[in-house]
Amino acid sequence: MTAPAPEPVPPVPDADSRFYWEGLASERLLVQACGRCGRRRFPPMPSCPYCAAVGAVIREAAAGTVYSWVTVRRAFQAAFEAEVPYTIATADLDGGGRIVARLEPGEAASPGLRVRPRFVHHPGWTELRFHPE
């Protein structure tokens, strides 16, 4: 008899990323935008990497375009071993910013592929994935 796969290890939000994880839990992709220069950034951080202004405003992102990707052949966690190979894609979000997430299983990545967020709920946290438009 095979033991069931373990649950994924949940992320540990900090003061800067809590809004992001709470947004995913409510099926919203939220990113920071600088209050001074307006540029979006990910991952969440306390100050702007472009102009060094402290703080941010939160914006919702709805879609993006695949910039790059990699096929994972060795799972980062035992909970995902049954799903390899899978694709992790980097997407340029409409309105600015770049973010990384898994591409939906069975979908082929290509440069310029239009994607939307998809939310996969796990016990205690929500995972962001990309789904082609």
N, CA, C and O of each residue as an XYZ file, in Angstrom:
532
protein
N       0.843     -1.171      0.000
C       0.000      0.000      0.000
C       0.890      1.237      0.000
O       1.819      1.328      0.803
N       0.623      2.180     -0.880
C       1.413      3.387     -1.007
C       0.885      4.460     -0.067
O      -0.323      4.676      0.036
N       1.801      5.122      0.612
C       1.412      6.214      1.512
C       0.949      7.411      0.684
O       1.493      7.661     -0.391
N      -0.038      8.147      1.164
C      -0.481      9.330      0.428
C       0.636     10.375      0.390
O       1.472     10.445      1.291
N       0.629     11.177     -0.665
C       1.632     12.236     -0.793
C       1.448     13.238      0.338
O       0.319     13.534      0.730
N       2.546     13.759      0.861
C       2.423     14.763      1.924
C       1.825     16.062      1.380
O       1.887     16.338      0.182
N       1.253     16.839      2.271
C       0.744     18.158      1.881
C       1.923     19.090      1.617
O       2.970     18.944      2.248
N       1.773     20.052      0.691
C       2.846     21.020      0.461
C       3.129     21.823      1.735
O       2.224     22.093      2.525
N       4.366     22.188      1.917
C       4.747     23.031      3.046
C       4.221     24.441      2.755
O       4.557     25.021      1.723
N       3.405     24.994      3.650
C       2.841     26.319      3.382
C       3.889     27.411      3.531
O       4.841     27.260      4.296
N       3.718     28.514      2.801
C       4.623     29.650      2.959
C       4.391     30.306      4.322
O       3.351     30.112      4.951
N       5.368     31.074      4.757
C       5.259     31.810      6.008
C       5.258     33.301      5.660
O       6.319     33.883      5.429
N       4.079     33.919      5.620
C       4.021     35.347      5.280
C       4.734     36.201      6.320
O       4.765     35.869      7.505
N       5.304     37.301      5.854
C       5.880     38.281      6.768
C       5.105     39.589      6.596
O       4.118     39.632      5.861
N       5.545     40.648      7.266
C       4.821     41.922      7.212
C       4.703     42.456      5.786
O       3.702     43.083      5.438
N       5.723     42.209      4.959
C       5.702     42.729      3.591
C       4.862     41.889      2.639
O       4.308     42.426      1.680
N       4.752     40.580      2.881
C       4.060     39.702      1.927
C       2.659     39.273      2.359
O       1.957     38.621      1.586
N       2.241     39.620      3.564
C       0.941     39.165      4.062
C      -0.204     39.528      3.111
O      -1.079     38.698      2.864
N      -0.213     40.755      2.574
C      -1.271     41.173      1.659
C      -1.340     40.259      0.434
O      -2.424     39.950     -0.059
N      -0.170     39.831     -0.053
C      -0.108     38.985     -1.246
C      -0.785     37.640     -0.978
O      -1.628     37.201     -1.760
N      -0.417     36.986      0.128
C      -0.987     35.673      0.444
C      -2.472     35.771      0.780
O      -3.243     34.881      0.420
N      -2.886     36.839      1.465
C      -4.309     37.035      1.740
C      -5.080     37.284      0.445
O      -6.217     36.836      0.297
N      -4.460     37.994     -0.484
C      -5.080     38.211     -1.786
C      -5.294     36.910     -2.542
O      -6.369     36.680     -3.096
N      -4.262     36.049     -2.565
C      -4.407     34.755     -3.230
C      -5.531     33.948     -2.596
O      -6.304     33.303     -3.304
N      -5.631     33.975     -1.265
C      -6.679     33.218     -0.568
C      -8.074     33.689     -0.982
O      -9.022     32.903     -0.991
N      -8.197     34.982     -1.327
C      -9.488     35.507     -1.790
C      -9.564     35.564     -3.319
O     -10.420     36.241     -3.890
N      -8.644     34.834     -3.969
C      -8.580     34.709     -5.433
C      -8.394     36.052     -6.140
O      -9.079     36.384     -7.107
N      -7.427     36.805     -5.603
C      -7.017     38.070     -6.218
C      -5.489     38.098     -6.249
O      -4.836     37.786     -5.253
N      -4.927     38.470     -7.390
C      -3.485     38.604     -7.519
C      -3.128     40.062     -7.242
O      -3.401     40.945     -8.055
N      -2.514     40.300     -6.086
C      -2.172     41.653     -5.658
C      -0.662     41.848     -5.701
O       0.100     40.974     -5.287
N      -0.237     43.008     -6.208
C       1.181     43.345     -6.265
C       1.376     44.761     -5.739
O       0.442     45.561     -5.703
N       2.596     45.053     -5.335
C       2.937     46.386     -4.870
C       3.257     47.289     -6.051
O       3.803     46.848     -7.062
N       2.901     48.578     -5.901
C       3.320     49.612     -6.843
C       3.905     50.744     -6.008
O       3.362     51.089     -4.958
N       4.982     51.308     -6.460
C       5.633     52.395     -5.746
C       4.737     53.627     -5.747
O       4.181     53.995     -6.782
N       4.596     54.267     -4.582
C       3.798     55.485     -4.487
C       4.469     56.681     -5.135
O       3.799     57.664     -5.451
N       5.783     56.620     -5.341
C       6.506     57.737     -5.943
C       6.657     57.549     -7.457
O       6.204     58.395     -8.228
N       7.289     56.446     -7.894
C       7.562     56.280     -9.336
C       6.495     55.459    -10.054
O       6.438     55.458    -11.283
N       5.641     54.754     -9.287
C       4.539     54.004     -9.882
C       4.889     52.626    -10.411
O       4.000     51.897    -10.851
N       6.155     52.250    -10.380
C       6.537     50.936    -10.928
C       6.094     49.821     -9.993
O       6.186     49.940     -8.772
N       5.615     48.742    -10.586
C       5.208     47.566     -9.822
C       6.420     46.701     -9.524
O       7.420     46.715    -10.241
N       6.292     45.933     -8.417
C       7.413     45.083     -8.030
C       6.927     43.780     -7.409
O       5.865     43.714     -6.791
N       7.738     42.753     -7.596
C       7.527     41.461     -6.972
C       8.901     40.821     -6.849
O       9.684     40.894     -7.796
N       9.221     40.206     -5.740
C       8.379     39.930     -4.579
C       8.150     41.181     -3.749
O       8.833     42.189     -3.927
N       7.169     41.109     -2.828
C       6.894     42.255     -1.962
C       8.123     42.621     -1.130
O       8.843     41.749     -0.644
N       8.350     43.929     -0.977
C       9.487     44.412     -0.198
C       9.141     45.780      0.372
O       8.226     46.438     -0.123
N       9.855     46.219      1.401
C       9.477     47.461      2.081
C       9.757     48.746      1.309
O       9.147     49.778      1.591
N      10.673     48.701      0.337
C      10.972     49.911     -0.430
C      11.147     49.573     -1.902
O      11.356     48.418     -2.273
N      11.057     50.593     -2.723
C      11.131     50.427     -4.175
C      12.566     50.154     -4.624
O      13.473     50.906     -4.267
N      12.785     49.093     -5.397
C      14.137     48.817     -5.881
C      14.566     49.757     -7.010
O      15.731     49.749     -7.407
N      13.640     50.564     -7.528
C      13.945     51.450     -8.649
C      14.292     52.873     -8.180
O      15.234     53.483     -8.684
N      13.510     53.401     -7.199
C      13.746     54.776     -6.752
C      14.014     54.872     -5.249
O      14.284     55.963     -4.746
N      13.947     53.756     -4.525
C      14.231     53.656     -3.090
C      13.173     54.275     -2.180
O      13.398     54.402     -0.977
N      12.020     54.662     -2.733
C      10.949     55.192     -1.886
C      10.423     54.100     -0.966
O      10.290     52.947     -1.376
N      10.129     54.458      0.258
C       9.602     53.515      1.241
C       8.088     53.430      1.077
O       7.422     54.431      0.816
N       7.551     52.209      1.237
C       6.108     52.009      1.153
C       5.648     51.666     -0.246
O       6.429     51.645     -1.198
N       4.356     51.398     -0.343
C       3.778     51.010     -1.637
C       2.269     51.107     -1.561
O       1.687     51.155     -0.478
N       1.649     51.133     -2.722
C       0.208     50.971     -2.831
C      -0.017     49.592     -3.432
O       0.834     49.083     -4.161
N      -1.150     48.993     -3.130
C      -1.447     47.652     -3.605
C      -2.350     47.748     -4.824
O      -3.352     48.463     -4.817
N      -1.983     47.022     -5.865
C      -2.751     46.995     -7.111
C      -3.101     45.553     -7.450
O      -2.368     44.628     -7.101
N      -4.227     45.369     -8.135
C      -4.620     44.033     -8.578
C      -4.171     43.819    -10.012
O      -4.309     44.705    -10.855
N      -3.639     42.647    -10.282
C      -3.223     42.272    -11.639
C      -4.180     41.212    -12.163
O      -4.611     40.334    -11.416
N      -4.508     41.294    -13.441
C      -5.491     40.370    -13.998
C      -4.944     39.457    -15.090
O      -5.522     38.404    -15.358
N      -3.845     39.844    -15.719
C      -3.320     39.038    -16.826
C      -1.882     39.450    -17.101
O      -1.386     40.451    -16.583
N      -1.229     38.644    -17.935
C       0.143     38.944    -18.307
C       0.570     38.138    -19.506
O      -0.235     37.449    -20.133
N       1.855     38.232    -19.820
C       2.432     37.575    -20.980
C       3.671     36.796    -20.541
O       4.527     37.330    -19.836
N       3.761     35.539    -20.957
C       4.907     34.717    -20.579
C       6.185     35.319    -21.157
O       6.279     35.607    -22.350
N       7.160     35.498    -20.275
C       8.466     36.017    -20.650
C       9.467     34.875    -20.801
O      10.229     34.833    -21.767
N       9.460     33.953    -19.843
C      10.393     32.838    -19.839
C       9.778     31.688    -19.054
O       8.758     31.860    -18.387
N      10.404     30.507    -19.136
C       9.899     29.355    -18.400
C      10.987     28.305    -18.270
O      11.997     28.335    -18.975
N      10.755     27.369    -17.344
C      11.650     26.243    -17.137
C      10.787     25.033    -16.812
O       9.763     25.151    -16.140
N      11.207     23.879    -17.291
C      10.505     22.640    -16.974
C      11.198     21.999    -15.783
O      12.400     21.734    -15.811
N      10.419     21.754    -14.739
C      10.936     21.153    -13.511
C      10.829     19.641    -13.635
O       9.745     19.112    -13.881
N      11.929     18.953    -13.470
C      11.952     17.497    -13.560
C      12.248     16.839    -12.215
O      12.198     15.615    -12.089
N      12.552     17.650    -11.226
C      12.773     17.162     -9.867
C      12.029     18.123     -8.937
O      12.362     19.305     -8.852
N      11.023     17.601     -8.247
C      10.153     18.440     -7.418
C      10.922     19.127     -6.299
O      11.854     18.563     -5.725
N      10.514     20.353     -6.003
C      11.111     21.107     -4.905
C      10.631     20.593     -3.552
O      11.323     20.745     -2.546
N       9.457     19.989     -3.527
C       8.885     19.419     -2.311
C       8.336     18.039     -2.650
O       7.893     17.802     -3.774
N       8.366     17.140     -1.691
C       7.833     15.790     -1.894
C       6.364     15.816     -2.294
O       5.900     14.922     -3.002
N       5.634     16.822     -1.850
C       4.209     16.923     -2.167
C       3.957     17.062     -3.670
O       2.858     16.760     -4.136
N       4.943     17.508     -4.425
C       4.761     17.729     -5.861
C       5.454     16.673     -6.723
O       5.452     16.796     -7.948
N       6.039     15.652     -6.125
C       6.766     14.642     -6.892
C       5.905     13.945     -7.941
O       6.390     13.645     -9.032
N       4.647     13.685     -7.633
C       3.767     12.994     -8.578
C       3.408     13.873     -9.774
O       2.879     13.373    -10.766
N       3.688     15.175     -9.694
C       3.298     16.108    -10.753
C       4.423     16.433    -11.732
O       4.178     17.101    -12.736
N       5.652     15.979    -11.467
C       6.750     16.275    -12.397
C       6.577     15.466    -13.679
O       6.069     14.347    -13.614
N       6.967     15.968    -14.811
C       7.495     17.313    -15.000
C       6.373     18.355    -15.014
O       5.250     18.079    -15.436
N       6.704     19.551    -14.544
C       5.775     20.685    -14.627
C       6.566     21.924    -15.011
O       7.793     21.948    -14.926
N       5.849     22.942    -15.431
C       6.482     24.147    -15.951
C       6.263     25.314    -15.009
O       5.150     25.556    -14.543
N       7.341     26.032    -14.734
C       7.269     27.280    -13.990
C       7.551     28.391    -14.989
O       8.555     28.364    -15.700
N       6.645     29.376    -15.033
C       6.773     30.466    -16.000
C       6.930     31.806    -15.290
O       6.405     32.020    -14.198
N       7.656     32.687    -15.934
C       7.760     34.076    -15.511
C       6.885     34.872    -16.464
O       6.989     34.733    -17.683
N       6.016     35.713    -15.897
C       5.108     36.498    -16.733
C       5.268     37.982    -16.442
O       5.386     38.396    -15.288
N       5.268     38.774    -17.509
C       5.210     40.229    -17.395
C       3.741     40.592    -17.250
O       2.936     40.319    -18.140
N       3.392     41.211    -16.121
C       2.004     41.551    -15.860
C       1.572     42.790    -16.637
O       2.358     43.718    -16.824
N       0.339     42.800    -17.082
C      -0.220     43.995    -17.699
C      -0.162     45.111    -16.654
O      -0.575     44.903    -15.513
N       0.327     46.256    -17.013
C       0.462     47.358    -16.067
C       1.814     47.390    -15.380
O       2.105     48.322    -14.631
N       2.648     46.379    -15.625
C       3.993     46.368    -15.067
C       4.194     45.312    -13.998
O       3.245     44.839    -13.373
N       5.434     44.962    -13.811
C       5.808     43.940    -12.838
C       5.979     42.589    -13.498
O       5.401     42.312    -14.549
N       6.771     41.766    -12.870
C       7.046     40.414    -13.372
C       6.890     39.460    -12.193
O       7.347     39.753    -11.089
N       6.243     38.314    -12.430
C       5.962     37.366    -11.354
C       6.163     35.943    -11.860
O       6.087     35.683    -13.061
N       6.419     35.029    -10.936
C       6.692     33.628    -11.261
C       5.586     32.756    -10.685
O       5.148     32.965     -9.554
N       5.132     31.769    -11.472
C       4.142     30.797    -10.994
C       4.167     29.585    -11.911
O       4.717     29.629    -13.012
N       3.560     28.504    -11.436
C       3.447     27.307    -12.272
C       2.434     27.548    -13.376
O       1.421     28.220    -13.185
N       2.735     26.982    -14.533
C       1.779     26.976    -15.633
C       0.887     25.762    -15.438
O       1.362     24.707    -15.017
N      -0.378     25.894    -15.732
C      -1.322     24.791    -15.550
C      -0.802     23.515    -16.202
O      -0.218     23.564    -17.284
N      -1.012     22.378    -15.551
C      -0.538     21.104    -16.126
C      -1.091     20.874    -17.530
O      -2.260     21.137    -17.814
N      -0.217     20.376    -18.393
C      -0.626     20.058    -19.755
C      -0.564     21.221    -20.715
O      -0.781     21.040    -21.914
N      -0.274     22.413    -20.221
C      -0.193     23.589    -21.093
C       1.254     23.778    -21.542
O       2.179     23.634    -20.743
N       1.445     24.097    -22.808
C       2.778     24.325    -23.352
C       3.123     25.809    -23.262
O       2.321     26.663    -23.642
N       4.303     26.108    -22.762
C       4.754     27.494    -22.660
C       5.320     27.956    -23.992
O       5.878     27.167    -24.756
N       5.170     29.233    -24.254
C       5.778     29.849    -25.427
C       5.918     31.336    -25.137
O       5.132     31.893    -24.371
N       6.914     31.988    -25.741
C       7.082     33.420    -25.495
C       5.854     34.179    -25.983
O       5.347     33.933    -27.077
N       5.391     35.098    -25.157
C       4.231     35.899    -25.538
C       2.884     35.269    -25.232
O       1.850     35.892    -25.471
N       2.868     34.043    -24.707
C       1.606     33.389    -24.349
C       0.874     34.242    -23.321
O       1.447     34.612    -22.296
N      -0.387     34.553    -23.589
C      -1.200     35.341    -22.655
C      -1.717     34.421    -21.555
O      -2.235     33.339    -21.832
N      -1.572     34.862    -20.298
C      -1.990     34.052    -19.155
C      -2.792     34.890    -18.162
O      -2.668     36.113    -18.089
N      -3.616     34.174    -17.405
C      -4.394     34.751    -16.310
C      -4.092     33.949    -15.049
O      -3.675     32.793    -15.130
N      -4.300     34.561    -13.884
C      -4.058     33.804    -12.653
C      -5.122     32.731    -12.422
O      -6.290     32.906    -12.767
N      -4.697     31.642    -11.844
C      -5.603     30.593    -11.365
C      -5.155     30.289     -9.946
O      -3.959     30.291     -9.656
N      -6.093     30.033     -9.076
C      -5.807     29.891     -7.660
C      -6.090     28.464     -7.219
O      -7.204     27.966     -7.377
N      -5.075     27.810     -6.665
C      -5.185     26.429     -6.203
C      -5.110     26.451     -4.683
O      -4.080     26.800     -4.106
N      -6.206     26.077     -4.044
C      -6.287     26.119     -2.588
C      -5.715     24.843     -1.977
O      -6.099     23.733     -2.346
N      -4.793     25.024     -1.038
C      -4.208     23.946     -0.254
C      -4.591     24.205      1.203
O      -4.987     25.324      1.531
N      -4.489     23.226      2.075
C      -4.770     23.480      3.490
C      -3.868     24.594      4.044
O      -2.651     24.431      4.120
N      -4.462     25.700      4.421
C      -3.720     26.797      5.041
C      -3.090     27.811      4.109
O      -2.513     28.787      4.588
N      -3.173     27.627      2.800
C      -2.591     28.600      1.868
C      -3.137     28.384      0.466
O      -3.754     27.357      0.181
N      -2.906     29.362     -0.409
C      -3.363     29.299     -1.796
C      -2.171     29.510     -2.716
O      -1.364     30.418     -2.521
N      -2.082     28.645     -3.727
C      -0.992     28.691     -4.714
C      -1.457     29.442     -5.955
O      -2.577     29.242     -6.426
N      -0.593     30.310     -6.483
C      -0.852     30.967     -7.759
C      -0.350     30.087     -8.884
O       0.766     29.568     -8.835
N      -1.183     29.923     -9.897
C      -0.761     29.276    -11.146
C      -1.213     30.146    -12.309
O      -2.091     30.995    -12.156
N      -0.606     29.927    -13.476
C      -1.009     30.638    -14.683
C      -1.849     29.725    -15.550
O      -1.577     28.530    -15.668
N      -2.873     30.304    -16.155
C      -3.741     29.585    -17.082
C      -3.805     30.388    -18.374
O      -4.077     31.588    -18.330
N      -3.558     29.753    -19.541
C      -3.629     30.505    -20.800
C      -5.007     31.126    -21.008
O      -6.031     30.537    -20.663
N      -5.008     32.331    -21.581
C      -6.284     33.033    -21.857
C      -7.073     32.288    -22.908
O      -8.167     32.714    -23.276
